């Protein structure tokens, strides 16, 4: 079942059935009041409740955004990534009193792996903040991740010993981590938004992870942490200056060459006299 987002104070107060719609009404609006509900009746009650009658200001819902990406250079779309391809994840969490964001990268990781990592890191950050019982909505642009959770695929993989019905399950260790984290949240919703469109939260995390990949390319290493393979991407060997190791590589000067040739001739003549060396 979907959620209902009641905007009591915003650009256009009302009840919305998707967070992206509601977000447009509260973003940048000073003193905005909004909250997510599981039922329409609860949302209507919130809308009709006068602020003065409340014993306390209700805790605002937490909105989060996660995203992952990879630069699959030199490969066809959807093909295998190279070990030298940068990949990164990012999240943004809008808590009642603060905003948290983070990003990091791996070499040679797929887009799907980074999408799962972004969700894991966001959930871990929420746990660190003690927000397991808060009203949380996470906005993703990955239907791969959303379908795995919302359509029950995750439970099916778990029953099969973390395998798909058709065989190997990619990123199995990450899905196991997700299955351990999700039950710790009592009021968590995951919703989809179109990537790279007009959702400012999604645009923020997409920009953040691309900055991470830019830094990886520039420095040759992730922002922090380990790579997917545990190794840095291979770099081209650095050419050494032509003056390196002069004694081993340099040719004698013309005068020196004459002295060498004369010495060889003298030795040959001496050996001929001793009948130990004869020219062919």
Tab-separated table of C-alpha atoms in Angstrom:
chain	number	residue	atom	x	y	z
A	1	UNK	CA	0.000	0.000	0.000
A	2	UNK	CA	1.133	3.542	-0.733
A	3	UNK	CA	1.417	6.415	1.702
A	4	UNK	CA	-0.449	9.686	2.039
A	5	UNK	CA	1.492	12.904	2.469
A	6	UNK	CA	-0.448	15.662	4.222
A	7	UNK	CA	0.881	19.175	3.623
A	8	UNK	CA	-0.758	21.363	6.221
A	9	UNK	CA	1.413	24.401	5.544
A	10	UNK	CA	3.062	24.739	2.159
A	11	UNK	CA	2.702	26.219	-1.307
A	12	UNK	CA	-0.579	24.384	-1.861
A	13	UNK	CA	-1.840	22.597	1.292
A	14	UNK	CA	-3.466	19.249	0.644
A	15	UNK	CA	-3.014	15.490	0.645
A	16	UNK	CA	-0.687	13.929	-1.901
A	17	UNK	CA	-0.109	10.280	-2.761
A	18	UNK	CA	3.532	10.584	-3.787
A	19	UNK	CA	6.420	12.260	-2.023
A	20	UNK	CA	7.815	14.038	-5.109
A	21	UNK	CA	4.473	15.865	-5.451
A	22	UNK	CA	4.387	16.788	-1.777
A	23	UNK	CA	8.030	17.803	-1.772
A	24	UNK	CA	7.389	20.488	-4.366
A	25	UNK	CA	4.860	22.042	-1.997
A	26	UNK	CA	7.172	22.241	1.028
A	27	UNK	CA	10.650	22.774	-0.453
A	28	UNK	CA	11.779	26.301	0.299
A	29	UNK	CA	8.571	27.116	2.213
A	30	UNK	CA	9.369	28.673	5.586
A	31	UNK	CA	7.558	26.969	8.455
A	32	UNK	CA	6.220	24.123	6.308
A	33	UNK	CA	4.184	21.472	8.152
A	34	UNK	CA	3.804	18.046	6.581
A	35	UNK	CA	3.692	14.402	7.562
A	36	UNK	CA	3.299	10.981	5.959
A	37	UNK	CA	0.522	8.546	6.917
A	38	UNK	CA	-0.413	5.004	6.046
A	39	UNK	CA	-4.143	5.822	5.707
A	40	UNK	CA	-6.051	8.680	4.127
A	41	UNK	CA	-8.197	9.109	7.239
A	42	UNK	CA	-5.117	9.793	9.345
A	43	UNK	CA	-3.912	12.306	6.788
A	44	UNK	CA	-7.293	14.073	6.815
A	45	UNK	CA	-7.273	14.186	10.603
A	46	UNK	CA	-3.840	15.799	10.495
A	47	UNK	CA	-5.065	18.374	8.002
A	48	UNK	CA	-8.077	19.302	10.138
A	49	UNK	CA	-6.258	19.427	13.442
A	50	UNK	CA	-5.536	23.028	14.506
A	51	UNK	CA	-1.948	23.670	15.464
A	52	UNK	CA	-2.953	25.252	18.794
A	53	UNK	CA	-4.686	22.054	19.904
A	54	UNK	CA	-1.555	19.959	19.625
A	55	UNK	CA	0.193	19.192	22.907
A	56	UNK	CA	3.512	19.394	21.103
A	57	UNK	CA	4.879	20.063	17.648
A	58	UNK	CA	4.826	16.696	15.830
A	59	UNK	CA	8.165	15.289	14.791
A	60	UNK	CA	8.684	15.862	11.091
A	61	UNK	CA	9.045	12.882	8.838
A	62	UNK	CA	12.480	11.962	7.547
A	63	UNK	CA	13.014	12.073	3.800
A	64	UNK	CA	16.060	10.430	2.299
A	65	UNK	CA	17.521	9.995	-1.171
A	66	UNK	CA	19.936	7.322	-2.377
A	67	UNK	CA	21.670	6.776	-5.699
A	68	UNK	CA	24.471	4.782	-7.266
A	69	UNK	CA	26.326	4.939	-10.554
A	70	UNK	CA	29.297	3.731	-12.570
A	71	UNK	CA	31.222	5.008	-15.552
A	72	UNK	CA	31.193	1.965	-17.766
A	73	UNK	CA	33.892	3.302	-20.069
A	74	UNK	CA	34.612	1.415	-23.266
A	75	UNK	CA	31.745	-1.034	-22.813
A	76	UNK	CA	28.307	-1.308	-24.313
A	77	UNK	CA	25.453	-0.146	-22.117
A	78	UNK	CA	24.633	-2.842	-19.623
A	79	UNK	CA	27.849	-4.707	-20.315
A	80	UNK	CA	30.520	-5.775	-17.871
A	81	UNK	CA	32.500	-3.043	-16.202
A	82	UNK	CA	36.273	-2.903	-16.306
A	83	UNK	CA	38.421	-3.024	-13.202
A	84	UNK	CA	39.527	0.528	-13.988
A	85	UNK	CA	35.977	1.932	-14.180
A	86	UNK	CA	35.060	4.212	-11.260
A	87	UNK	CA	31.762	3.692	-9.446
A	88	UNK	CA	30.178	5.483	-6.485
A	89	UNK	CA	27.169	5.705	-4.166
A	90	UNK	CA	25.627	8.639	-2.311
A	91	UNK	CA	22.807	9.421	0.085
A	92	UNK	CA	21.100	12.469	1.579
A	93	UNK	CA	18.956	12.315	4.721
A	94	UNK	CA	16.735	15.232	5.670
A	95	UNK	CA	16.180	14.804	9.410
A	96	UNK	CA	14.001	17.158	11.500
A	97	UNK	CA	16.972	19.143	12.797
A	98	UNK	CA	19.802	18.397	10.409
A	99	UNK	CA	20.730	17.095	6.973
A	100	UNK	CA	23.217	14.270	6.519
A	101	UNK	CA	24.912	13.234	3.290
A	102	UNK	CA	27.751	10.925	2.376
A	103	UNK	CA	29.411	9.303	-0.630
A	104	UNK	CA	32.220	6.924	-1.484
A	105	UNK	CA	33.368	4.801	-4.400
A	106	UNK	CA	34.779	1.524	-5.643
A	107	UNK	CA	36.678	0.497	-8.748
A	108	UNK	CA	35.093	-1.969	-11.147
A	109	UNK	CA	31.665	-2.028	-9.477
A	110	UNK	CA	28.338	-2.200	-11.309
A	111	UNK	CA	25.564	0.371	-11.127
A	112	UNK	CA	23.334	-2.120	-9.301
A	113	UNK	CA	25.970	-2.769	-6.658
A	114	UNK	CA	26.289	0.946	-5.991
A	115	UNK	CA	22.500	1.366	-5.743
A	116	UNK	CA	22.396	-1.314	-3.017
A	117	UNK	CA	25.391	0.203	-1.245
A	118	UNK	CA	23.685	3.602	-1.171
A	119	UNK	CA	20.636	2.102	0.537
A	120	UNK	CA	22.778	0.183	3.046
A	121	UNK	CA	24.805	3.261	3.968
A	122	UNK	CA	21.653	5.376	4.376
A	123	UNK	CA	20.049	2.775	6.672
A	124	UNK	CA	23.225	2.492	8.728
A	125	UNK	CA	23.372	6.270	9.095
A	126	UNK	CA	19.757	6.331	10.296
A	127	UNK	CA	20.567	3.666	12.882
A	128	UNK	CA	23.567	5.692	14.048
A	129	UNK	CA	21.156	8.601	14.576
A	130	UNK	CA	18.735	6.404	16.550
A	131	UNK	CA	15.921	6.885	14.025
A	132	UNK	CA	14.667	3.297	13.712
A	133	UNK	CA	11.151	4.206	14.882
A	134	UNK	CA	10.848	7.464	12.956
A	135	UNK	CA	8.515	7.975	9.998
A	136	UNK	CA	10.989	7.535	7.139
A	137	UNK	CA	10.561	7.710	3.387
A	138	UNK	CA	13.543	6.876	1.195
A	139	UNK	CA	13.375	7.958	-2.436
A	140	UNK	CA	15.258	5.826	-4.998
A	141	UNK	CA	15.494	5.852	-8.786
A	142	UNK	CA	16.493	2.162	-8.916
A	143	UNK	CA	13.592	-0.161	-9.692
A	144	UNK	CA	16.070	-3.018	-9.341
A	145	UNK	CA	16.421	-2.272	-5.621
A	146	UNK	CA	12.790	-1.286	-5.062
A	147	UNK	CA	11.345	-4.359	-6.770
A	148	UNK	CA	13.636	-6.674	-4.841
A	149	UNK	CA	12.227	-5.331	-1.568
A	150	UNK	CA	8.664	-4.266	-2.372
A	151	UNK	CA	7.836	-7.281	-4.555
A	152	UNK	CA	9.204	-9.846	-2.127
A	153	UNK	CA	12.136	-11.017	-4.231
A	154	UNK	CA	14.440	-10.542	-1.256
A	155	UNK	CA	12.534	-13.082	0.843
A	156	UNK	CA	12.550	-15.561	-2.037
A	157	UNK	CA	16.325	-15.265	-2.434
A	158	UNK	CA	16.742	-15.785	1.279
A	159	UNK	CA	14.624	-18.970	1.219
A	160	UNK	CA	16.819	-20.343	-1.582
A	161	UNK	CA	20.023	-19.738	0.339
A	162	UNK	CA	20.655	-16.384	-1.360
A	163	UNK	CA	20.274	-17.691	-4.871
A	164	UNK	CA	17.900	-16.787	-7.669
A	165	UNK	CA	15.540	-19.396	-9.066
A	166	UNK	CA	17.640	-19.279	-12.219
A	167	UNK	CA	21.023	-19.543	-10.535
A	168	UNK	CA	23.588	-17.240	-8.983
A	169	UNK	CA	22.465	-14.072	-7.207
A	170	UNK	CA	24.742	-11.127	-7.892
A	171	UNK	CA	25.676	-8.988	-4.887
A	172	UNK	CA	24.341	-11.683	-2.545
A	173	UNK	CA	26.407	-10.437	0.393
A	174	UNK	CA	24.898	-6.961	0.029
A	175	UNK	CA	21.346	-8.295	-0.154
A	176	UNK	CA	21.997	-10.249	3.036
A	177	UNK	CA	23.029	-6.996	4.701
A	178	UNK	CA	19.862	-5.287	3.485
A	179	UNK	CA	17.743	-8.120	4.908
A	180	UNK	CA	19.419	-7.603	8.294
A	181	UNK	CA	18.859	-3.832	8.312
A	182	UNK	CA	15.258	-3.516	7.109
A	183	UNK	CA	13.593	-5.277	10.077
A	184	UNK	CA	15.162	-2.715	12.419
A	185	UNK	CA	12.836	0.003	11.062
A	186	UNK	CA	9.190	0.096	12.127
A	187	UNK	CA	7.903	2.837	9.785
A	188	UNK	CA	9.998	2.815	6.623
A	189	UNK	CA	8.714	3.351	3.085
A	190	UNK	CA	10.674	3.085	-0.151
A	191	UNK	CA	9.371	5.019	-3.159
A	192	UNK	CA	10.530	5.516	-6.725
A	193	UNK	CA	11.369	8.712	-8.568
A	194	UNK	CA	12.538	9.204	-12.116
A	195	UNK	CA	16.281	9.666	-12.145
A	196	UNK	CA	17.953	12.831	-13.431
A	197	UNK	CA	14.611	14.644	-13.771
A	198	UNK	CA	13.228	17.391	-11.524
A	199	UNK	CA	13.478	15.802	-8.082
A	200	UNK	CA	15.997	18.014	-6.300
A	201	UNK	CA	16.941	15.383	-3.739
A	202	UNK	CA	17.702	12.858	-6.463
A	203	UNK	CA	19.660	15.455	-8.406
A	204	UNK	CA	21.674	16.225	-5.262
A	205	UNK	CA	22.804	12.616	-4.677
A	206	UNK	CA	23.497	12.088	-8.378
A	207	UNK	CA	25.715	15.176	-8.391
A	208	UNK	CA	27.431	14.049	-5.196
A	209	UNK	CA	28.338	10.586	-6.490
A	210	UNK	CA	29.636	12.060	-9.743
A	211	UNK	CA	31.911	14.366	-7.746
A	212	UNK	CA	33.166	11.270	-5.952
A	213	UNK	CA	33.971	9.563	-9.262
A	214	UNK	CA	35.687	12.741	-10.502
A	215	UNK	CA	37.901	12.665	-7.406
A	216	UNK	CA	38.653	8.973	-7.931
A	217	UNK	CA	39.768	9.561	-11.503
A	218	UNK	CA	41.907	12.511	-10.436
A	219	UNK	CA	43.632	10.803	-7.506
A	220	UNK	CA	43.551	7.175	-8.650
A	221	UNK	CA	41.848	6.001	-5.471
A	222	UNK	CA	38.419	6.076	-3.800
A	223	UNK	CA	37.462	8.927	-1.521
A	224	UNK	CA	38.016	6.526	1.365
A	225	UNK	CA	37.650	2.823	2.156
A	226	UNK	CA	38.512	-0.177	0.002
A	227	UNK	CA	37.939	-0.845	-3.648
A	228	UNK	CA	35.593	-3.556	-4.903
A	229	UNK	CA	38.541	-5.781	-5.756
A	230	UNK	CA	40.791	-4.658	-2.920
A	231	UNK	CA	43.228	-3.276	-5.482
A	232	UNK	CA	43.760	0.047	-7.122
A	233	UNK	CA	43.207	0.229	-10.885
A	234	UNK	CA	46.236	-0.549	-12.984
A	235	UNK	CA	48.121	2.484	-14.146
A	236	UNK	CA	50.287	2.849	-17.226
A	237	UNK	CA	54.019	2.604	-16.434
A	238	UNK	CA	55.768	5.928	-16.083
A	239	UNK	CA	58.452	6.496	-18.712
A	240	UNK	CA	61.841	7.261	-17.216
A	241	UNK	CA	63.977	10.125	-18.490
A	242	UNK	CA	66.440	9.310	-21.258
A	243	UNK	CA	69.310	10.335	-18.946
A	244	UNK	CA	68.507	7.565	-16.444
A	245	UNK	CA	71.307	4.987	-15.885
A	246	UNK	CA	73.847	6.681	-18.098
A	247	UNK	CA	76.595	4.138	-17.438
A	248	UNK	CA	74.488	1.215	-18.620
A	249	UNK	CA	72.912	2.814	-21.677
A	250	UNK	CA	75.179	5.610	-22.898
A	251	UNK	CA	77.417	5.047	-25.957
A	252	UNK	CA	81.103	6.033	-25.850
A	253	UNK	CA	82.115	9.361	-27.307
A	254	UNK	CA	84.065	9.196	-30.658
A	255	UNK	CA	87.490	9.738	-28.999
A	256	UNK	CA	86.714	7.110	-26.378
A	257	UNK	CA	85.662	4.678	-29.132
A	258	UNK	CA	89.020	5.116	-30.909
A	259	UNK	CA	90.868	4.269	-27.693
A	260	UNK	CA	88.737	1.162	-27.198
A	261	UNK	CA	89.320	-0.005	-30.806
A	262	UNK	CA	93.104	0.527	-30.452
A	263	UNK	CA	93.190	-1.451	-27.211
A	264	UNK	CA	91.365	-4.370	-28.807
A	265	UNK	CA	93.801	-4.326	-31.763
A	266	UNK	CA	96.832	-4.342	-29.490
A	267	UNK	CA	95.481	-7.312	-27.529
A	268	UNK	CA	94.798	-9.257	-30.722
A	269	UNK	CA	98.358	-8.670	-32.005
A	270	UNK	CA	99.838	-9.828	-28.698
A	271	UNK	CA	97.775	-13.024	-28.768
A	272	UNK	CA	98.763	-13.710	-32.388
A	273	UNK	CA	102.402	-13.495	-31.440
A	274	UNK	CA	101.775	-16.146	-28.788
A	275	UNK	CA	99.854	-18.227	-31.366
A	276	UNK	CA	96.768	-18.097	-29.115
A	277	UNK	CA	94.550	-16.026	-31.388
A	278	UNK	CA	94.331	-15.922	-35.147
A	279	UNK	CA	92.039	-13.847	-37.299
A	280	UNK	CA	89.767	-16.067	-39.430
